[in-house]
Coordinates of C-alpha atoms and ligand atoms in Angstrom, one line a residue:
X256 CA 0.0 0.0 0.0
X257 CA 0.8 3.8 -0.7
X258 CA -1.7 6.0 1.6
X259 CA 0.9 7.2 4.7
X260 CA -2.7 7.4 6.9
X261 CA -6.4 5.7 6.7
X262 CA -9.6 7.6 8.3
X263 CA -12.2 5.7 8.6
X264 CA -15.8 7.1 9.2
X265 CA -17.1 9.3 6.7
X266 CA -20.0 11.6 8.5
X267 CA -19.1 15.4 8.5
X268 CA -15.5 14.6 11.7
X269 CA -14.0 11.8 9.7
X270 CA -14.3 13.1 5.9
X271 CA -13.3 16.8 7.2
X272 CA -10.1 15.4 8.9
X273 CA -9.1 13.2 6.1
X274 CA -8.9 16.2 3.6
X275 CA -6.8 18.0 6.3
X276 CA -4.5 14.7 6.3
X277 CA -4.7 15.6 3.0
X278 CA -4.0 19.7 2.6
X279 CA -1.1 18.4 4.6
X280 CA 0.6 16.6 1.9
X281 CA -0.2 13.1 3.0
X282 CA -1.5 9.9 0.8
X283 CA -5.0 9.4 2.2
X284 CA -6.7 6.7 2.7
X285 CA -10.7 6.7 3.2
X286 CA -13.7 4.0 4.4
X287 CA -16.6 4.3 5.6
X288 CA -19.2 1.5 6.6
X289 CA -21.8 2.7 3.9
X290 CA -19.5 2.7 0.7
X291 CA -22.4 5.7 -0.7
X292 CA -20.6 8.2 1.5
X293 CA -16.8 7.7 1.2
X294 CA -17.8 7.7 -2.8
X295 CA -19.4 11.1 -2.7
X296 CA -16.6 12.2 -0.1
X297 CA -13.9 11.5 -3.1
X298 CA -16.0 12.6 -5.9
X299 CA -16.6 16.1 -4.0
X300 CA -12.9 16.4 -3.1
X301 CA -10.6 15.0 -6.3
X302 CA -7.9 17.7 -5.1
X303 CA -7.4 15.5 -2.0
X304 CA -6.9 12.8 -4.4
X305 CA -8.2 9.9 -1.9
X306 CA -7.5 6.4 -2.4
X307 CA -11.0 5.4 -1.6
X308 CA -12.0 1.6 -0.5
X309 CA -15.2 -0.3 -0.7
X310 CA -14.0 -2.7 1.5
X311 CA -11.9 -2.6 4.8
X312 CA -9.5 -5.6 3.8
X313 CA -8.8 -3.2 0.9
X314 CA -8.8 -0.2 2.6
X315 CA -6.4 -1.9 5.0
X316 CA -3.9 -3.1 1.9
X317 CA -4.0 0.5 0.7
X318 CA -1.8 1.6 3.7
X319 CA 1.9 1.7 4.1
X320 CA 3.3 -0.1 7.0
X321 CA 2.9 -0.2 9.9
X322 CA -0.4 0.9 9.4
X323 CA -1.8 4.1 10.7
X324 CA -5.6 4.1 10.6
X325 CA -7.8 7.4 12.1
X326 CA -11.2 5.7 13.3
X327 CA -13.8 8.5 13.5
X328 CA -17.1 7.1 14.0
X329 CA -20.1 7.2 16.1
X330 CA -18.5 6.7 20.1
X331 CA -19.5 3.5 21.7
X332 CA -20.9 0.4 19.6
X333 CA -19.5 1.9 16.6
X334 CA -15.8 1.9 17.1
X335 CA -15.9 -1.1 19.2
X336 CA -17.3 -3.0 15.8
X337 CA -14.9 -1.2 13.6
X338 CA -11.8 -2.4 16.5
X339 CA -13.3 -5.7 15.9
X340 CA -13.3 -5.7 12.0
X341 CA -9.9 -4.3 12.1
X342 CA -8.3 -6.6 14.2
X343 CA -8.0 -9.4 12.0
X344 CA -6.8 -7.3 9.3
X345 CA -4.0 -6.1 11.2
X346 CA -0.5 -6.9 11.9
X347 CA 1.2 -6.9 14.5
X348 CA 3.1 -3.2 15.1
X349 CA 0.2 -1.5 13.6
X350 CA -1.2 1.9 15.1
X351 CA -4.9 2.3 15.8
X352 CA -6.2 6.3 16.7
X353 CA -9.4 6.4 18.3
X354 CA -10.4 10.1 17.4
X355 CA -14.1 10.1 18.6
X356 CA -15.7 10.7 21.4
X357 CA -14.8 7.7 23.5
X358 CA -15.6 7.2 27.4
X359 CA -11.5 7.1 28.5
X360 CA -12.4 3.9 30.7
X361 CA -13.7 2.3 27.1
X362 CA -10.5 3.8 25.9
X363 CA -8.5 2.1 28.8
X364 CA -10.3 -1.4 27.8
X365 CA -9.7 -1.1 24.3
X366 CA -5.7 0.1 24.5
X367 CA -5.5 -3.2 26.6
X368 CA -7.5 -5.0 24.0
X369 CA -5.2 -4.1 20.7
X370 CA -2.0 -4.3 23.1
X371 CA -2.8 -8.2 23.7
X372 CA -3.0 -8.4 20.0
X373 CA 0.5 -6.6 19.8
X374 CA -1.1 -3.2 18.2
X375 CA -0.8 0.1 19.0
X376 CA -3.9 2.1 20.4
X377 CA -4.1 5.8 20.5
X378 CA -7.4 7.6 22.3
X379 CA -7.3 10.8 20.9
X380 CA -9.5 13.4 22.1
X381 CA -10.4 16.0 19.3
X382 CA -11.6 19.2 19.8
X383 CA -13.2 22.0 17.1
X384 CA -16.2 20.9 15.7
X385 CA -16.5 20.0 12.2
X386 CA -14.2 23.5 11.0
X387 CA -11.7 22.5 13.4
X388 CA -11.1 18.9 12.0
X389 CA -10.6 20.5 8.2
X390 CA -9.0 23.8 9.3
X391 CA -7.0 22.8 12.6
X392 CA -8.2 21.2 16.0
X393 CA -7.0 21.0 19.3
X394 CA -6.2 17.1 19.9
X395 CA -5.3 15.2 22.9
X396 CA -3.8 12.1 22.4
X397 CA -3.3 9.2 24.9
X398 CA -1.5 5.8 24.8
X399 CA 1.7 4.4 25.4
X400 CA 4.7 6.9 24.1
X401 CA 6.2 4.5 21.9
X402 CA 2.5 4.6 19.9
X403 CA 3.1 8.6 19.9
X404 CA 6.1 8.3 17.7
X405 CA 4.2 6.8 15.1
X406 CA 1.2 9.3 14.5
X407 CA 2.9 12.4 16.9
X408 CA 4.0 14.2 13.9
X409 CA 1.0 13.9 11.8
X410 CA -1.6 14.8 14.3
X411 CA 0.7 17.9 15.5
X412 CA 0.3 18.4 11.2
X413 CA -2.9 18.6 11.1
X414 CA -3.5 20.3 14.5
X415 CA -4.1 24.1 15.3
X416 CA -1.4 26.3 15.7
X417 CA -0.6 29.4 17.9
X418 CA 2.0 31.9 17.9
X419 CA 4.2 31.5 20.9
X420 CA 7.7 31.8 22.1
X421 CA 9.2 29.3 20.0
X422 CA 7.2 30.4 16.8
X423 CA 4.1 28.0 15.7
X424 CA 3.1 26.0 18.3
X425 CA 1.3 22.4 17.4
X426 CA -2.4 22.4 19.5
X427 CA -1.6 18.5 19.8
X428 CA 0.8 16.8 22.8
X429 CA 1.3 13.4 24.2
X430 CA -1.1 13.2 26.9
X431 CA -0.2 10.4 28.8
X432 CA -1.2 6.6 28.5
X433 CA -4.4 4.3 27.8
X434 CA -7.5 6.8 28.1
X435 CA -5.8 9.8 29.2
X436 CA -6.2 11.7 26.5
X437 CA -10.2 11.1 26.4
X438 CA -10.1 12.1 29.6
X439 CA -8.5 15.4 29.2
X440 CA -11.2 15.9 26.3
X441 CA -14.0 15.3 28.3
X442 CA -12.9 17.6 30.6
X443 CA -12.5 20.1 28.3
X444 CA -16.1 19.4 27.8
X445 CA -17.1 19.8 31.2
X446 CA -15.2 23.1 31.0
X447 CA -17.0 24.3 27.6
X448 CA -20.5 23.8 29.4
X449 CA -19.4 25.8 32.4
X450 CA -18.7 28.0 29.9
X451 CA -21.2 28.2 28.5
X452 CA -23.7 28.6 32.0
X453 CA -21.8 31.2 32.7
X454 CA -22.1 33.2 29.3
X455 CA -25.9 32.7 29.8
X456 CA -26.5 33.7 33.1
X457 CA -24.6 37.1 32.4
X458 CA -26.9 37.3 29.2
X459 CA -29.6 36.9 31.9
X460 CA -28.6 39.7 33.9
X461 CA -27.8 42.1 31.0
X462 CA -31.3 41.6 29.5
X463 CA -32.7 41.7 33.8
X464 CA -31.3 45.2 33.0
X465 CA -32.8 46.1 30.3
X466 CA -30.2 45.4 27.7
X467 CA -32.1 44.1 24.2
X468 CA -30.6 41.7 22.8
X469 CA -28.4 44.1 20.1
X470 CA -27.3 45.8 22.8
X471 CA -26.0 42.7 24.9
X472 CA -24.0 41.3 21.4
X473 CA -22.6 44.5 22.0
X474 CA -21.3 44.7 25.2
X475 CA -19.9 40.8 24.4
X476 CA -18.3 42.1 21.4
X477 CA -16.2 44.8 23.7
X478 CA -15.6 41.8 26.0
X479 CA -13.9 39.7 23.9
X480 CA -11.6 42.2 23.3
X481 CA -10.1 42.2 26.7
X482 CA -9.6 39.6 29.4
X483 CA -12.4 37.4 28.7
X484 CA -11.5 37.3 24.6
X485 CA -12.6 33.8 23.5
X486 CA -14.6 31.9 20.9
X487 CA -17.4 31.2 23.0
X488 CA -17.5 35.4 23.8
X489 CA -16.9 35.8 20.4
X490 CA -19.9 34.0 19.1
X491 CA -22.2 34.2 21.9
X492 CA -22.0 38.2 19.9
X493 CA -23.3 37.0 16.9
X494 CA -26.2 34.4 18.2
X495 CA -27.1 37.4 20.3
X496 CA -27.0 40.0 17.5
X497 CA -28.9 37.2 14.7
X498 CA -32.6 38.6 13.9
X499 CA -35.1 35.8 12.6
X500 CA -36.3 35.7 9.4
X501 CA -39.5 34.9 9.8
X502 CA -40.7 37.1 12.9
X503 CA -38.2 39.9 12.8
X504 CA -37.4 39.0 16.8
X505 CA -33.8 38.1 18.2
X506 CA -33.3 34.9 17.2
X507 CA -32.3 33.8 20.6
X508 CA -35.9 34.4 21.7
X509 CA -38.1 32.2 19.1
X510 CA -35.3 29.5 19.9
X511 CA -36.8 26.7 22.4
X512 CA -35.1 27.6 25.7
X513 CA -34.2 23.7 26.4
X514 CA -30.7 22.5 26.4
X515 CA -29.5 19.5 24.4
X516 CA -26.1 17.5 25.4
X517 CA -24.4 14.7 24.3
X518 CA -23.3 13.2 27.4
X519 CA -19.6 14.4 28.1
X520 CA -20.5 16.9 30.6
X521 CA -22.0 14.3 32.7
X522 CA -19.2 11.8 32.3
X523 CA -17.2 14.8 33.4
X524 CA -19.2 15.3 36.6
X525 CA -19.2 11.7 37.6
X526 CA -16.0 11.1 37.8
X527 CA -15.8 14.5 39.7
X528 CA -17.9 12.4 41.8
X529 CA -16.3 9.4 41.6
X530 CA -13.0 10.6 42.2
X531 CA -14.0 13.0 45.4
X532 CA -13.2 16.2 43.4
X533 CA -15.2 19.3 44.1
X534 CA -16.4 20.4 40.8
X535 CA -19.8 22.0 41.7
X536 CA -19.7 24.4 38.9
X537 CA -18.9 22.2 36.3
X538 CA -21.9 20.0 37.9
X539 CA -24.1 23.1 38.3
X540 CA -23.9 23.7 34.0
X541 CA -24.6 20.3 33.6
X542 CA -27.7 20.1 36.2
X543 CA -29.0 23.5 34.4
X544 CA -29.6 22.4 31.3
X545 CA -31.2 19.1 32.7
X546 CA -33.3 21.7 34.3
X547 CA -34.0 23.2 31.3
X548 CA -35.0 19.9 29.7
X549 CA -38.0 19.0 32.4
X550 CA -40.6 20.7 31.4
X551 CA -42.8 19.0 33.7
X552 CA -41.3 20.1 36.8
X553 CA -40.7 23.6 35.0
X554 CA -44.6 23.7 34.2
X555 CA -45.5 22.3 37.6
X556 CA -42.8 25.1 39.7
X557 CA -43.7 27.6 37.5
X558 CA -47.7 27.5 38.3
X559 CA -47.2 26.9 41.9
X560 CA -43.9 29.1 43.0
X561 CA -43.8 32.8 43.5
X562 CA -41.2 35.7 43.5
X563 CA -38.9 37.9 42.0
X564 CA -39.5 38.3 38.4
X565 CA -35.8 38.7 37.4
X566 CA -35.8 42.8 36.9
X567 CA -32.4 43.6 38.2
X568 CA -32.7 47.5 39.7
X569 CA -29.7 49.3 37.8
X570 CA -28.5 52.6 38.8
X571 CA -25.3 53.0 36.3
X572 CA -25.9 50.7 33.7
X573 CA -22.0 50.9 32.6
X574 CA -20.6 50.0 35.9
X575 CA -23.6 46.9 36.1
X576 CA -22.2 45.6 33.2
X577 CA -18.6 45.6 34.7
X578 CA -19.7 44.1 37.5
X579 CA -21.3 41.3 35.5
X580 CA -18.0 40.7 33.1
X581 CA -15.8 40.7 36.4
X582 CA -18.5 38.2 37.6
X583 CA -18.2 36.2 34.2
X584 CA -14.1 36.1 34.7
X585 CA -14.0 35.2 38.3
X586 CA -16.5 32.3 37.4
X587 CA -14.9 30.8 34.5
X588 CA -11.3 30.6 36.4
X589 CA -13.3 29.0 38.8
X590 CA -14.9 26.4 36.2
X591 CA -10.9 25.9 34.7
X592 CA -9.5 25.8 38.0
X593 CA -12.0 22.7 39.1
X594 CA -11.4 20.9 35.6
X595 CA -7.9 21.3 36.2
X596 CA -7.5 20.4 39.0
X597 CA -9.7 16.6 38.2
X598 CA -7.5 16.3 35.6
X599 CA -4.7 16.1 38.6
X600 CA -6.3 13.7 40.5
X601 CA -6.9 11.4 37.7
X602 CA -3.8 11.7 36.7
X603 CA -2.9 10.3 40.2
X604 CA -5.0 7.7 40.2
X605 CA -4.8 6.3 36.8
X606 CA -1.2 6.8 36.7
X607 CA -1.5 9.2 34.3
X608 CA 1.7 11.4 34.0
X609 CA 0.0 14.7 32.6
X610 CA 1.7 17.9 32.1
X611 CA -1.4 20.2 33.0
X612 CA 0.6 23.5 31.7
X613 CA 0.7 21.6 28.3
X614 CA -3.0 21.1 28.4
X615 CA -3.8 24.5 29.2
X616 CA -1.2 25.2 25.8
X617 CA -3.3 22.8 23.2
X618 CA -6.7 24.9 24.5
X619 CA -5.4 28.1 23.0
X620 CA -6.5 27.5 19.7
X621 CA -8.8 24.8 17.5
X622 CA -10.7 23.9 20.5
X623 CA -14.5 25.5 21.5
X624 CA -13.2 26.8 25.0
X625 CA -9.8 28.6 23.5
X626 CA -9.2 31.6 24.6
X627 CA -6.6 34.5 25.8
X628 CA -7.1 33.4 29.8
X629 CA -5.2 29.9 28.7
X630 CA -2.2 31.3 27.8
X631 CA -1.7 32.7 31.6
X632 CA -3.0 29.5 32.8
X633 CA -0.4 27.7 31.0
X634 CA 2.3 30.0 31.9
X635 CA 1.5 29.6 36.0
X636 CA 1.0 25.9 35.6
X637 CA 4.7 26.0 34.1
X638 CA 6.1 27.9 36.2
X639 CA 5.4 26.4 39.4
X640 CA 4.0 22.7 40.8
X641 CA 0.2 24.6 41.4
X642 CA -2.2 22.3 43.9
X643 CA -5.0 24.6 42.4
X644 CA -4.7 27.0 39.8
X645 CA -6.1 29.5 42.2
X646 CA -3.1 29.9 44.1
X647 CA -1.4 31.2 41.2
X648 CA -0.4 34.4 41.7
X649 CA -1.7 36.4 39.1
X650 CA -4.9 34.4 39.0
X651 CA -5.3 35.2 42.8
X652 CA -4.5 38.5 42.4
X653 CA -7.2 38.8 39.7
X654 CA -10.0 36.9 41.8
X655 CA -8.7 39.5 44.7
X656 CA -9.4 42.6 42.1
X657 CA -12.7 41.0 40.8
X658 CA -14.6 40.2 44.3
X659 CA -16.7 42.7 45.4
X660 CA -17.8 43.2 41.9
X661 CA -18.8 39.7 41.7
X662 CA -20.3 39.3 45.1
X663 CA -22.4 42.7 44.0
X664 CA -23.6 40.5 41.0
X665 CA -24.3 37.2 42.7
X666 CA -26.2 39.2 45.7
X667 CA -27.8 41.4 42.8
X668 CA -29.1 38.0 41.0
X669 CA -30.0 36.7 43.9
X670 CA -32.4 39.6 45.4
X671 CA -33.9 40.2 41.7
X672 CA -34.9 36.3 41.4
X673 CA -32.2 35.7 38.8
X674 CA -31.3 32.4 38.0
X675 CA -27.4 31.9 38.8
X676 CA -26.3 28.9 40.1
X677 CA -22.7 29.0 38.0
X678 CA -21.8 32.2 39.8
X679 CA -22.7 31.3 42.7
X680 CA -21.5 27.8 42.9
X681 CA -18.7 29.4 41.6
X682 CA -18.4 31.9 44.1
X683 CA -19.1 29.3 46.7
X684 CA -16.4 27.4 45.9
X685 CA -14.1 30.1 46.2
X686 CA -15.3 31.4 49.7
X687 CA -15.1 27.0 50.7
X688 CA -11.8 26.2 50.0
X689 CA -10.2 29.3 51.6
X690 CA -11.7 28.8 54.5
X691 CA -9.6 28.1 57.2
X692 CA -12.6 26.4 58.8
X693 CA -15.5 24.7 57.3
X694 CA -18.8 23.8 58.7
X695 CA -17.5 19.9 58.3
X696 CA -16.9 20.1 61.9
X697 CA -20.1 20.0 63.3
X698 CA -21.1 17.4 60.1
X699 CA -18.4 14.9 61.8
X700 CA -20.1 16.0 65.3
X701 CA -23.2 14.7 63.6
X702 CA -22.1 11.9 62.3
X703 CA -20.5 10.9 65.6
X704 CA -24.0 11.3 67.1
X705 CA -25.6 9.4 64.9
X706 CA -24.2 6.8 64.0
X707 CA -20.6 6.9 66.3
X708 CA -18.6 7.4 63.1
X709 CA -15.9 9.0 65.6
X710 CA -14.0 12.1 64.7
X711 CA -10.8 13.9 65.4
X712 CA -9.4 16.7 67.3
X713 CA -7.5 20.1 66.1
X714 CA -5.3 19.5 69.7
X715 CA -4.0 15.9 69.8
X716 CA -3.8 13.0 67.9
X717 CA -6.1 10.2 67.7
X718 CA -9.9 9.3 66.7
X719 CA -12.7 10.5 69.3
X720 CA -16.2 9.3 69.8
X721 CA -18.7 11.1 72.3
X722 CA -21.1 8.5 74.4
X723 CA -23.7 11.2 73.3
X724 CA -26.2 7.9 74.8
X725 CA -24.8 8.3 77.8
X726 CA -22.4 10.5 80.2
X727 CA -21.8 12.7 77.3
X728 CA -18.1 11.7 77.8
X729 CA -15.4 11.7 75.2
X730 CA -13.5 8.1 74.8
X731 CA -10.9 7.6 73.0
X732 CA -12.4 5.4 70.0
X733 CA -9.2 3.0 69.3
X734 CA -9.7 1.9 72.7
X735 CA -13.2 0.8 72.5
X736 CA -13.2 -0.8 69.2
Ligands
LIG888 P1 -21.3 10.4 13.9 O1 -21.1 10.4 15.3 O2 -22.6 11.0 13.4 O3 -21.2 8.9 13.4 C1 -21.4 8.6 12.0 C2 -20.3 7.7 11.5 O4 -20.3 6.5 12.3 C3 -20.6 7.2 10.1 O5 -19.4 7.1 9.4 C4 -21.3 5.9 10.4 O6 -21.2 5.0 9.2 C5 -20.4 5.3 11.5 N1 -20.9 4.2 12.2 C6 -22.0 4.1 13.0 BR1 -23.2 5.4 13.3 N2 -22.2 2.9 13.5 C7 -21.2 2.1 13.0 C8 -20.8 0.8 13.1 N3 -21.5 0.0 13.9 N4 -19.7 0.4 12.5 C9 -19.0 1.2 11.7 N5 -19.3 2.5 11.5 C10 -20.4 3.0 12.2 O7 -20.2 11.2 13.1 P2 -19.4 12.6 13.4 O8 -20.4 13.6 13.9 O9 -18.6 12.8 12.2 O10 -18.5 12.2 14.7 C11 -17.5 11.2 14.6 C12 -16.9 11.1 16.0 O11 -16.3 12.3 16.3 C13 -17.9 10.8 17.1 O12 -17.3 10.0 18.1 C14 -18.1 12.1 17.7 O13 -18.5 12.1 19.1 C15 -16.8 12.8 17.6 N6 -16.8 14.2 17.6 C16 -17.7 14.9 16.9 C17 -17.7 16.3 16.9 C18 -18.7 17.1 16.2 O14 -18.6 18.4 16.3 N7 -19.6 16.5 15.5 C19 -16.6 17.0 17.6 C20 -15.7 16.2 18.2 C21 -15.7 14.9 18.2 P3 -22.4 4.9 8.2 O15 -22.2 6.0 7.3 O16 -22.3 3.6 7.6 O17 -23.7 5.0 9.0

């Protein structure tokens, strides 16, 4: 065979990313379950000049060795069939990128899986949409780093670049090995619906202002040309500023207001969960748009619950809207800063060796959460070993500056019956974890009471339990178990 790479899957990821294999000067091969579709992809593209199979034993003899084969199909049944197809077809030394959506723990079973049959396995999170696989995505590929040295240099190809230090940076590293790769993309996720909350509760409060829609794709325009500049700002200005055809309205206003998701926001939370890792905001964005999506119990709360009708009382308009970008910023390095730091504690506990300053670099461009705030993120996460990005000092120092305006906002929302739970969560978290004491005391009090779970002491060492049955005296619990 003569193509250098093989994508199979050819829906709008897989044929996009094959002709950017392609613009990038390599031999391409193509497949695709449904033969219709990779024929109309190389009829409609001759300049990529695809060598286009019918049949995956083909498709497979069409590539150089060892093979390197892009799956890009539907996540879940879909790639596990293709593995299976592929396997027999294989040889051993063969690489094997898994550039869907994948769940990293079916990523972790499935590097195992081709390892046993001596092939390589990359999980490779992508990032960008359908423009981002054609014009330059952000990718996050895991597996072992002998498997990198195979498809490192054509992925960082066909990546998106940003300007830094060292000229054109590639929006692609070596993650670390068997799914952490998918994980890191899921967590971008999780991110990108914190996001995403947060955008739309501050659209909330604008428009609780008074600000028409116009006006509000206004004032995100001007934000995205500071501190907050980002592809999210940027296009939440032109959804906002889009009139409708048919009725002349906004078009954010004839647009059902109930969200849809795919599922990688949740993953995102569970593991939070599973894991023990705060990550309320994260949770709160994707607990929203469930929200959003009951419209029972919004029909049913609605008809029975009373309140604020969400008019926010504005004095100075200008310094309202301030407030409510400082609110936005302090929020979303909230949201980054709980991602982040899950990503750490998997890490840990996968045995994931991930440099989080080089995940913060791949986010800066081709990816739906890149933006300007990465770039410092990056550089703090490289310049020191950070438990939380929040200690960082210019992040803190930016929190610090940002505080009263975002408490304003939060106690604002909250008095005019404004929706927030991002910002607040958000600003929750913040006023929990530098606490120097948290209300967890008198839980563990509880919990002794109840059920003589024990606790310890802030003066001496040991485990206590108080015979709250009894004397009300304290034993010391090693002894009495
Ligand atoms: P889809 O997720 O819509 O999947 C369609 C493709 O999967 C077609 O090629 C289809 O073949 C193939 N397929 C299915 Br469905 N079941 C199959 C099976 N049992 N065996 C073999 N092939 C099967 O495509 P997409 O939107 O291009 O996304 C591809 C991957 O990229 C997904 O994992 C997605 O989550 C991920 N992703 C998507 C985006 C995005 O913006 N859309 C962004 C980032 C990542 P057929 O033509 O024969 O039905």
């Amino acid at each position: 065979g003569s193509a250098q790479i093989g994508v199979i899957g050819m829906a709008v990821m897989g044929s996009n990313l094959a002709r950017n294999f392609a613009n990038h000067g390599y031999r391409t091969a193509i497949y695709n379950r449904t033969w219709a579709k990779t024929e109309a992809v190389a009829k409609d593209h001759p300049e990529a000049n695809f060598i286009a199979s019918e049949d995956l034993g083909e498709f497979v003899d069409s590539l150089e060795k060892p093979r390197r084969i892009v799956i890009m199909v539907k996540a879940g049944a879909g790639t596990d069939a293709t593995i299976d197809a592929l396997i027999p077809l294989l040889e051993p030394g063969d690489i094997v990128v898994d550039g869907g959506n994948a769940f990293f723990q079916d990523t972790r079973r499935r590097e195992e899986k081709l390892r046993a049959h001596d092939l390589h396995f990359v999980g490779a999170g992508i990032s960008g949409g359908e423009t981002g696989a054609l014009e330059g995505p952000s990718i996050m590929p895991g597996g072992s780093p002998h498997s990198y040295e195979y498809v490192g240099k054509m992925l960082e190809d066909i990546s998106a670049k940003v300007d830094g230090p060292n000229g054109e940076e590639p929006c692609c590293t070596y993650i670390g090995t068997d799914g952490a790769g998918h994980f890191v993309k899921m967590v971008h996720n999780g991110i990108e619906y914190a996001d995403m909350q947060f955008i739309g509760e501050a659209y909330d409060l604008l428009k609780g202002a008074g600000l028409s829609a116009a006006e509000a794709a206004d004032v995100f325009a001007q934000w995205n040309t500071g501190d907050l500049d980002s592809y999210l700002i940027e296009i939440t200005s032109e959804v906002l500023r889009q009139t409708d055809a048919e009725t002349g309205k906004p078009l954010v206003d004839v647009i059902v207001d109930a969200a849809g998701m795919k599922g990688t926001g949740t993953w995102t939370v569970q593991e939070a969960l599973n894991l023990g890792v705060p990550a309320a905001a994260i949770a709160e964005a994707v607990f929203a748009r469930a929200a959003s999506s009951s419209p029972e119990l919004r029909k049913a709360a609605e008809a029975a619950l009373t309140g604020p009708d969400g008019v926010v009382e504005v004095e100075d308009r200008a310094a309202f809207v301030e407030d409510v970008r400082q609110a936005l910023w302090a929020s979303k390095v909230i949201a980054y800063a709980q991602g982040l730091h899950l990503i750490k504690v998997a890490a840990k506990d996968y045995g994931w060796d991930i440099d989080v300053a080089a995940v913060a670099r791949i986010w800066r461009a081709g990816c739906i959460i890149r933006a300007k705030l990465l770039d410092r993120i990056a550089n703090e996460y490289a310049a020191g070993n950070l438990e939380t990005l929040l200690e960082a000092p210019s992040i803190a120092s930016g929190l610090a500056e940002s505080n009263p305006a975002w408490r304003r906002v939060v106690a604002k929302a909250t008095l005019a019956g404004v929706p927030i739970p991002g910002f607040s969560s958000a600003l929750s978290y913040y006023d929990l974890v530098r606490a120097p004491r948290t209300n967890a005391a008198l839980t563990q009090g509880l919990r002794d009471f109840f059920g003589s779970h024990t606790y310890r002491r802030v003066d001496k060492e040991g485990t206590f339990h108080t015979v709250w049955s009894g004397d009300r005296s304290e034993v010391n619990a090693e002894d009495t178990h």
